[in-house]
Coordinates of C-alpha atoms in Angstrom, one line a residue:
M25 CA -0.1 -0.2 -0.4
T26 CA 1.2 3.3 -0.6
H27 CA 2.3 5.2 2.2
P28 CA -0.1 7.6 3.7
L29 CA 0.4 11.8 3.3
S30 CA 1.0 12.4 7.2
V31 CA -0.8 16.0 8.2
A32 CA -0.1 18.0 11.0
L33 CA -2.7 20.4 12.0
A34 CA -2.0 23.4 13.6
G35 CA -5.4 25.1 15.1
L36 CA -8.4 23.1 15.7
G37 CA -11.0 25.8 15.6
T38 CA -13.9 25.4 13.2
V39 CA -12.4 25.0 10.0
G40 CA -9.6 22.4 12.2
G41 CA -12.7 20.2 13.2
G42 CA -14.1 20.5 9.3
V43 CA -10.7 19.4 8.4
L44 CA -10.4 16.5 10.4
K45 CA -14.0 15.4 9.5
M46 CA -13.7 15.5 5.9
L47 CA -10.6 13.4 5.9
R48 CA -12.7 11.0 8.0
D49 CA -16.1 11.3 6.5
N50 CA -15.0 10.9 2.9
A51 CA -11.3 8.7 3.2
D52 CA -12.4 7.0 0.5
I53 CA -12.7 9.5 -2.1
V54 CA -9.9 11.6 -0.4
T55 CA -7.9 8.2 -1.3
A56 CA -9.1 7.8 -4.7
R57 CA -8.2 11.2 -6.1
A58 CA -5.3 11.7 -3.8
G59 CA -3.3 8.2 -5.1
R60 CA -2.9 7.7 -1.4
P61 CA -4.4 7.8 1.6
I62 CA -4.2 11.5 3.8
A63 CA -4.1 11.1 7.3
V64 CA -4.1 13.9 10.7
T65 CA -1.4 11.7 12.5
S66 CA -0.4 15.3 14.7
V67 CA -1.9 18.5 16.1
S68 CA -1.6 21.5 18.2
A69 CA -4.2 24.3 19.5
K70 CA -4.3 26.4 22.6
D71 CA -6.1 23.9 24.9
R72 CA -5.7 20.4 25.4
T73 CA -8.9 19.5 27.4
K74 CA -11.0 21.2 25.7
D75 CA -14.2 19.3 24.4
R76 CA -14.4 20.0 20.0
G77 CA -17.0 17.6 19.8
F78 CA -14.1 15.1 17.7
A79 CA -11.9 12.3 18.7
L80 CA -8.5 13.4 18.9
S81 CA -7.0 9.8 20.0
G82 CA -3.8 8.6 18.7
L83 CA -2.7 12.1 17.3
H84 CA 0.6 13.3 18.1
W85 CA -0.2 16.4 20.5
Y86 CA 2.2 19.2 20.5
D87 CA 1.7 22.4 23.0
D88 CA 3.8 24.2 20.9
P89 CA 2.7 24.6 17.5
V90 CA 6.2 25.4 15.8
T91 CA 7.6 21.9 16.9
L92 CA 5.1 20.2 14.4
A93 CA 7.2 21.2 11.5
A94 CA 9.9 19.5 13.1
D95 CA 9.0 16.5 13.5
P96 CA 10.1 13.9 11.2
G97 CA 7.2 11.9 10.7
V98 CA 5.4 14.9 9.6
D99 CA 5.3 15.4 5.5
V100 CA 2.7 18.8 5.3
V101 CA 2.0 20.8 8.1
V102 CA -1.6 23.2 7.9
E103 CA -1.5 26.0 9.5
L104 CA -4.9 27.1 10.9
I105 CA -4.3 29.5 13.6
G106 CA -4.9 32.6 12.0
G107 CA -3.3 36.3 12.2
S108 CA -0.6 37.9 10.2
A109 CA 2.3 37.2 12.8
G110 CA 2.7 35.2 16.3
P111 CA 2.5 31.8 15.9
A112 CA 0.7 31.7 12.7
L113 CA 3.7 32.9 10.9
A114 CA 6.5 31.5 13.1
V115 CA 4.7 27.6 12.1
A116 CA 4.9 28.4 8.7
E117 CA 8.2 29.7 8.6
A118 CA 9.4 27.0 10.7
A119 CA 7.8 24.6 8.6
L120 CA 8.7 25.9 4.7
R121 CA 12.6 26.5 6.2
A122 CA 12.2 22.7 7.2
A123 CA 11.1 21.8 3.3
K124 CA 7.7 20.9 4.1
P125 CA 4.5 21.9 2.4
L126 CA 2.8 24.2 3.8
V127 CA -0.9 24.6 3.6
T128 CA -2.8 28.1 5.3
A129 CA -6.2 29.5 5.2
N130 CA -4.6 32.8 6.6
K131 CA -5.5 35.7 4.1
A132 CA -4.0 38.3 6.3
L133 CA -0.7 36.0 6.8
L134 CA -0.4 35.8 3.1
A135 CA -1.6 39.4 2.7
V136 CA 1.4 40.9 4.8
H137 CA 3.7 38.2 4.3
G138 CA 3.1 36.6 1.0
A139 CA 6.1 37.6 -0.7
A140 CA 8.3 36.3 1.7
L141 CA 6.6 33.4 2.3
G142 CA 6.4 32.3 -1.8
R143 CA 10.2 32.9 -1.7
L144 CA 10.6 30.3 1.3
A145 CA 8.2 27.9 -0.8
E146 CA 10.4 28.3 -3.8
Q147 CA 14.3 27.9 -2.4
A148 CA 12.7 24.9 -0.5
G149 CA 11.2 23.4 -3.6
V150 CA 7.8 22.8 -1.9
A151 CA 4.3 23.5 -2.0
L152 CA 2.7 26.4 -0.6
G153 CA -1.3 25.8 -0.8
F154 CA -3.9 28.8 0.0
E155 CA -7.2 28.3 -1.8
A156 CA -9.1 28.0 1.9
A157 CA -7.5 31.7 2.4
V158 CA -9.7 33.5 -0.2
A159 CA -13.9 32.8 -0.6
G160 CA -13.8 29.6 1.3
G161 CA -15.1 26.8 -1.0
I162 CA -15.1 28.8 -4.4
P163 CA -12.2 27.2 -6.5
V164 CA -10.8 30.6 -7.1
I165 CA -6.8 30.6 -6.3
K166 CA -6.8 27.2 -8.9
A167 CA -8.7 29.0 -11.4
L168 CA -6.7 32.2 -11.9
R169 CA -3.9 30.3 -11.1
E170 CA -3.9 27.4 -13.5
G171 CA -7.1 27.4 -14.9
L172 CA -7.0 30.9 -16.5
S173 CA -3.0 31.0 -16.4
G174 CA -2.7 30.9 -20.4
N175 CA -4.5 34.6 -20.3
R176 CA -3.7 38.2 -19.4
I177 CA -6.2 38.9 -17.2
S178 CA -7.1 42.5 -16.8
S179 CA -9.4 42.5 -14.0
V180 CA -10.6 40.4 -11.1
A181 CA -13.3 41.6 -8.4
G182 CA -16.2 40.7 -6.3
I183 CA -18.0 40.0 -3.4
L184 CA -15.3 38.5 -0.9
N185 CA -16.8 39.1 2.6
G186 CA -20.1 37.1 3.5
T187 CA -20.5 39.3 7.0
C188 CA -20.7 42.3 4.8
N189 CA -22.7 41.1 2.0
Y190 CA -25.4 39.8 4.4
I191 CA -25.3 43.2 6.6
L192 CA -26.3 44.9 2.7
T193 CA -28.9 42.6 1.8
Q194 CA -31.2 42.7 4.9
M195 CA -30.6 46.3 5.0
R196 CA -32.1 46.2 1.4
E197 CA -35.0 43.5 1.6
R198 CA -36.1 44.5 5.6
G199 CA -35.8 48.4 4.9
R200 CA -33.5 48.4 8.3
E201 CA -31.1 50.9 9.5
F202 CA -27.1 49.4 9.3
A203 CA -26.4 49.2 13.2
E204 CA -29.7 47.1 13.8
V205 CA -29.2 44.8 11.0
L206 CA -25.2 44.4 12.6
A207 CA -26.3 43.4 15.6
D208 CA -28.8 40.8 14.2
A209 CA -25.7 39.2 12.7
Q210 CA -23.7 38.9 15.9
K211 CA -26.7 37.4 17.6
L212 CA -26.5 34.3 14.6
G213 CA -22.9 33.9 14.4
Y214 CA -22.2 35.8 10.9
A215 CA -20.5 38.6 12.5
E216 CA -17.7 38.7 15.4
A217 CA -18.0 40.8 18.7
D218 CA -15.6 42.9 17.4
P219 CA -16.9 43.1 13.5
S220 CA -14.4 46.1 12.6
F221 CA -12.3 43.4 10.6
D222 CA -15.3 42.6 8.5
I223 CA -17.4 45.6 8.2
D224 CA -14.2 48.3 7.9
G225 CA -13.4 46.0 4.0
I226 CA -10.0 44.6 6.0
D227 CA -10.7 40.9 5.3
A228 CA -11.7 42.3 2.0
A229 CA -8.6 43.8 1.1
H230 CA -6.3 40.7 2.5
K231 CA -8.4 38.5 0.3
L232 CA -8.4 41.1 -2.6
A233 CA -4.0 41.5 -2.3
I234 CA -3.8 37.9 -3.0
L235 CA -5.9 37.8 -6.2
A236 CA -4.1 40.8 -7.6
A237 CA -0.8 39.1 -7.7
L238 CA -2.0 36.3 -9.0
A239 CA -4.2 37.8 -11.1
F240 CA -1.5 40.1 -12.6
G241 CA 2.0 37.9 -11.8
R242 CA 2.7 40.7 -9.2
P243 CA 4.3 40.4 -5.5
V244 CA 1.5 40.6 -2.9
A245 CA 1.3 44.9 -2.2
F246 CA -1.2 45.2 0.7
E247 CA -0.1 48.3 1.7
A248 CA -1.4 49.5 -2.2
V249 CA -5.3 48.7 -1.6
H250 CA -7.5 51.2 -0.8
V251 CA -10.2 50.4 1.6
E252 CA -13.2 51.5 3.1
G253 CA -16.1 50.0 5.0
I254 CA -19.9 49.5 4.6
R255 CA -20.7 51.8 8.4
R256 CA -21.8 54.6 6.4
I257 CA -24.2 52.9 4.1
S258 CA -27.7 53.6 5.4
A259 CA -31.3 52.8 4.9
V260 CA -31.6 56.0 2.5
D261 CA -28.6 55.0 0.8
I262 CA -30.2 51.7 0.1
A263 CA -33.5 52.9 -0.9
F264 CA -32.2 55.8 -3.3
A265 CA -29.9 53.3 -4.7
A266 CA -33.0 50.8 -5.6
E267 CA -34.7 53.7 -7.1
L268 CA -31.9 54.7 -9.4
G269 CA -31.8 51.2 -10.6
Y270 CA -28.9 49.7 -8.4
R271 CA -28.0 47.8 -5.5
I272 CA -24.9 48.6 -3.1
K273 CA -22.3 46.1 -2.6
L274 CA -19.0 46.0 -0.4
L275 CA -16.7 45.0 -3.4
G276 CA -13.1 44.2 -3.9
I277 CA -11.8 45.3 -7.4
A278 CA -7.9 45.1 -8.8
R279 CA -7.5 46.0 -12.4
H280 CA -4.1 46.0 -14.5
T281 CA -4.1 49.4 -16.6
E282 CA -1.4 50.8 -18.5
A283 CA -0.4 53.0 -15.7
G284 CA 0.0 50.7 -13.5
I285 CA -2.4 48.4 -11.0
E286 CA -5.0 49.5 -9.0
T287 CA -6.5 47.6 -6.3
R288 CA -9.4 49.1 -3.8
V289 CA -12.4 47.7 -1.3
H290 CA -15.0 49.8 -1.1
P291 CA -19.1 50.2 -1.4
C292 CA -20.5 49.7 -4.9
M293 CA -23.5 50.9 -6.7
V294 CA -23.6 48.2 -9.6
P295 CA -27.0 47.6 -11.7
G296 CA -29.2 45.6 -10.5
T297 CA -29.5 43.4 -13.3
A298 CA -26.1 42.7 -13.0
P299 CA -25.1 38.7 -11.9
I300 CA -23.2 39.8 -8.6
A301 CA -25.7 42.1 -7.3
R302 CA -28.1 39.4 -7.3
V303 CA -25.5 37.5 -5.1
D304 CA -26.9 37.8 -1.5
G305 CA -26.9 36.6 1.8
V306 CA -23.4 35.1 3.1
F307 CA -22.3 34.1 -0.4
N308 CA -18.9 35.7 -2.2
A309 CA -18.6 35.4 -5.8
V310 CA -15.3 36.3 -7.9
V311 CA -15.6 37.8 -11.8
A312 CA -12.3 37.6 -13.9
E313 CA -11.9 39.2 -17.2
G314 CA -9.4 37.1 -19.6
D315 CA -8.1 38.5 -23.3
F316 CA -8.7 35.2 -24.6
V317 CA -11.8 33.5 -21.8
G318 CA -13.4 36.6 -21.2
R319 CA -15.9 37.4 -18.1
V320 CA -15.7 34.2 -15.3
M321 CA -18.3 34.1 -12.3
L322 CA -17.5 32.1 -10.1
E323 CA -20.3 32.0 -7.0
G324 CA -20.5 29.7 -3.7
R325 CA -19.7 29.9 0.1
G326 CA -17.2 31.8 1.3
A327 CA -16.6 30.7 4.8
G328 CA -17.5 28.2 7.3
A329 CA -16.1 24.6 8.5
G330 CA -17.4 22.5 5.2
P331 CA -16.9 25.2 2.3
T332 CA -13.1 26.0 3.9
A333 CA -12.2 22.5 5.0
S334 CA -13.1 21.4 0.6
A335 CA -10.0 24.1 0.3
V336 CA -7.5 22.9 2.5
V337 CA -8.6 19.1 1.4
A338 CA -7.9 20.2 -2.0
D339 CA -4.7 21.4 -1.3
L340 CA -3.5 18.3 0.4
I341 CA -4.8 15.8 -2.9
D342 CA -2.5 18.4 -5.1
I343 CA 0.6 17.5 -2.3
A344 CA -0.2 14.2 -2.4
R345 CA -0.2 13.7 -5.8
N346 CA 3.3 15.9 -6.5
R347 CA 1.4 18.7 -8.3
L348 CA 3.7 22.0 -7.4
T349 CA 2.8 25.3 -9.1
P350 CA 4.8 28.3 -7.9
V351 CA 3.1 30.2 -5.8
W352 CA 2.1 33.1 -7.4
G353 CA 1.8 31.9 -10.9
A354 CA 5.1 32.1 -11.9
S355 CA 8.9 31.9 -10.4
G356 CA 9.8 35.0 -8.3
S357 CA 12.4 36.3 -11.0
A358 CA 9.3 36.2 -13.6
L359 CA 7.2 38.1 -11.6
S360 CA 6.0 41.8 -12.8
D361 CA 7.3 45.2 -11.2
A362 CA 4.2 47.0 -12.4
P363 CA 3.3 49.9 -10.2
S364 CA 0.3 50.4 -7.5
L365 CA -2.0 53.3 -8.5
P366 CA -3.5 55.7 -6.0
I367 CA -7.0 56.3 -5.4
S368 CA -7.0 59.6 -6.3
S369 CA -6.4 58.8 -10.2
H370 CA -9.2 56.4 -10.3
V371 CA -11.9 57.7 -13.0
G372 CA -16.0 56.8 -12.7
A373 CA -19.2 57.7 -11.9
Y374 CA -20.0 58.7 -8.1
Y375 CA -23.7 58.7 -6.0
L376 CA -23.8 61.7 -3.7
R377 CA -26.2 62.0 -1.2
L378 CA -26.4 65.3 1.3
M379 CA -27.9 66.1 3.8
V380 CA -28.9 69.7 3.3
V381 CA -31.6 72.7 4.7
D382 CA -34.8 72.9 2.6
R383 CA -34.2 76.7 1.1
P384 CA -33.9 78.3 -1.6
G385 CA -30.1 78.9 -3.2
V386 CA -28.6 75.5 -1.5
I387 CA -28.6 73.3 -4.9
A388 CA -26.6 75.7 -6.8
D389 CA -24.1 76.7 -4.3
V390 CA -23.4 72.7 -4.8
T391 CA -23.6 72.3 -8.4
A392 CA -21.6 75.7 -8.8
I393 CA -18.3 73.8 -6.9
L394 CA -19.2 70.6 -8.6
R395 CA -19.0 72.9 -11.8
D396 CA -15.7 74.5 -10.7
M397 CA -14.1 71.3 -10.6
G398 CA -15.1 70.2 -13.4
V399 CA -17.5 67.5 -12.2
S400 CA -20.7 67.0 -14.7
L401 CA -24.1 65.6 -13.7
E402 CA -26.2 63.1 -15.1
S403 CA -29.3 63.5 -12.5
M404 CA -30.4 64.3 -9.4
L405 CA -33.0 63.0 -7.0
Q406 CA -35.4 65.1 -3.8
R407 CA -37.6 63.7 -2.0
G408 CA -40.0 65.4 0.2
R409 CA -39.7 69.6 1.2
S410 CA -39.4 70.5 4.9
P411 CA -38.9 74.2 4.9
G412 CA -35.8 75.3 6.9
E413 CA -35.0 71.6 7.9
A414 CA -32.3 68.6 6.8
V415 CA -33.7 66.9 3.7
P416 CA -31.6 64.6 1.6
V417 CA -31.0 65.9 -2.1
V418 CA -29.0 62.6 -4.2
L419 CA -26.8 63.5 -7.1
V420 CA -25.4 61.2 -9.9
T421 CA -22.6 62.0 -11.7
H422 CA -20.9 61.4 -15.2
E423 CA -17.5 59.8 -15.3
T424 CA -14.8 61.9 -13.4
R425 CA -11.2 61.8 -11.6
E426 CA -11.5 60.9 -8.1
S427 CA -9.2 63.9 -7.1
A428 CA -11.6 65.9 -8.6
M429 CA -14.7 64.7 -6.9
R430 CA -12.7 64.9 -3.9
D431 CA -11.8 68.5 -3.9
A432 CA -15.0 69.0 -4.7
L433 CA -16.4 66.9 -1.6
D434 CA -14.6 69.0 0.8
R435 CA -15.9 72.0 -0.6
I436 CA -19.5 71.1 -0.5
A437 CA -19.1 69.6 3.4
A438 CA -17.7 73.1 4.6
L439 CA -21.0 74.6 2.7
P440 CA -22.9 75.9 6.2
T441 CA -26.4 74.4 4.5
V442 CA -24.8 71.4 4.4
M443 CA -25.7 69.1 8.2
Q444 CA -23.8 65.9 8.1
Q445 CA -20.9 64.6 6.4
P446 CA -21.4 63.4 2.6
T447 CA -22.0 59.9 1.6
L448 CA -20.1 59.1 -1.7
I449 CA -20.5 55.7 -3.2
R450 CA -18.7 54.8 -6.7
I451 CA -20.9 53.5 -9.0
E452 CA -19.5 50.2 -11.1
L453 CA -21.5 49.3 -13.7
G454 CA -21.0 45.5 -13.4

């Protein structure tokens, strides 16, 4: 019988438990597809005594996860600890320096240290698998790194955070405000007690940095990603979006242009007829554009024990079959040095919502500022009259440069008749 692939598992949370369950429940399928059995033989977690709902008997336990990599009986290390530093980074580095393949679901680790870890893996001649790090069970890493490898990718974009997508979906379907829906999401377990990592766009930005590196063959550049979250989206914005024929989604967008690479995460208005506008709830979706393949869209569950474990096991099967693909799709010496573009260079249309005092001359002051900054209007909406009180006014612009729009926004916000910080949402046409 072919020698089993011996796996060391660092981290026994939701995903770690899912990996153990999948390898045990689907052992016959996994063995057939891997060409040999895959078995977890060593584990490490914070609390040895915790009841996790699955048996750990017969497994080697390590209190220090870094020592997993030194176990001579371990063939591959799976890092499921999380975080961009500390034990997760130490385990990853130890495994690669020991010339052992590494599989991780850790998007923060890869976004921040992916370039260095890629070099370690290349020097050691071992695999670094991270299918589980982006969009859970959706095989987007394989799609970009292998399935679309013959294409020049011009853009990759998507809904990369299920928590934000769930909140925005509930706000639209139930007409409720952000804070109320967030509280419900926390009760249901869709949002953490401290949800800032999700709702401020950081999680999506980590994933976008990884996708952009794969799509464009460039080292990971998380620091270059422009990031905005969804805290300032209101029920009023959701309603106006619907009236204009749009839905609001938090998107990660990466584009390769002649000038360089733009990477940005922020709320977007997308046409209600666009396929990505129909991706609701906790689901994720990724859309890539290739010069020969055209547009490809992948959709599915982006988190949870089952989908994420599915991606981890897929990487383990590749390793068992000795499939070795360069970490970022090409050797380090072949990666691009294309520059990153600042958000100020972005050109597009904008939705601008103002809360202004309802009196004559207010709109004329606003439109004069836009005119002076070279921003032209496509349409304007105002609903209701409350003389002397604040009312919402929505302006939709034609395409303009972000820097001009920002300068105009600063001047508009300073008007005495504008009662709160304006809301600006970029419009993406699908």
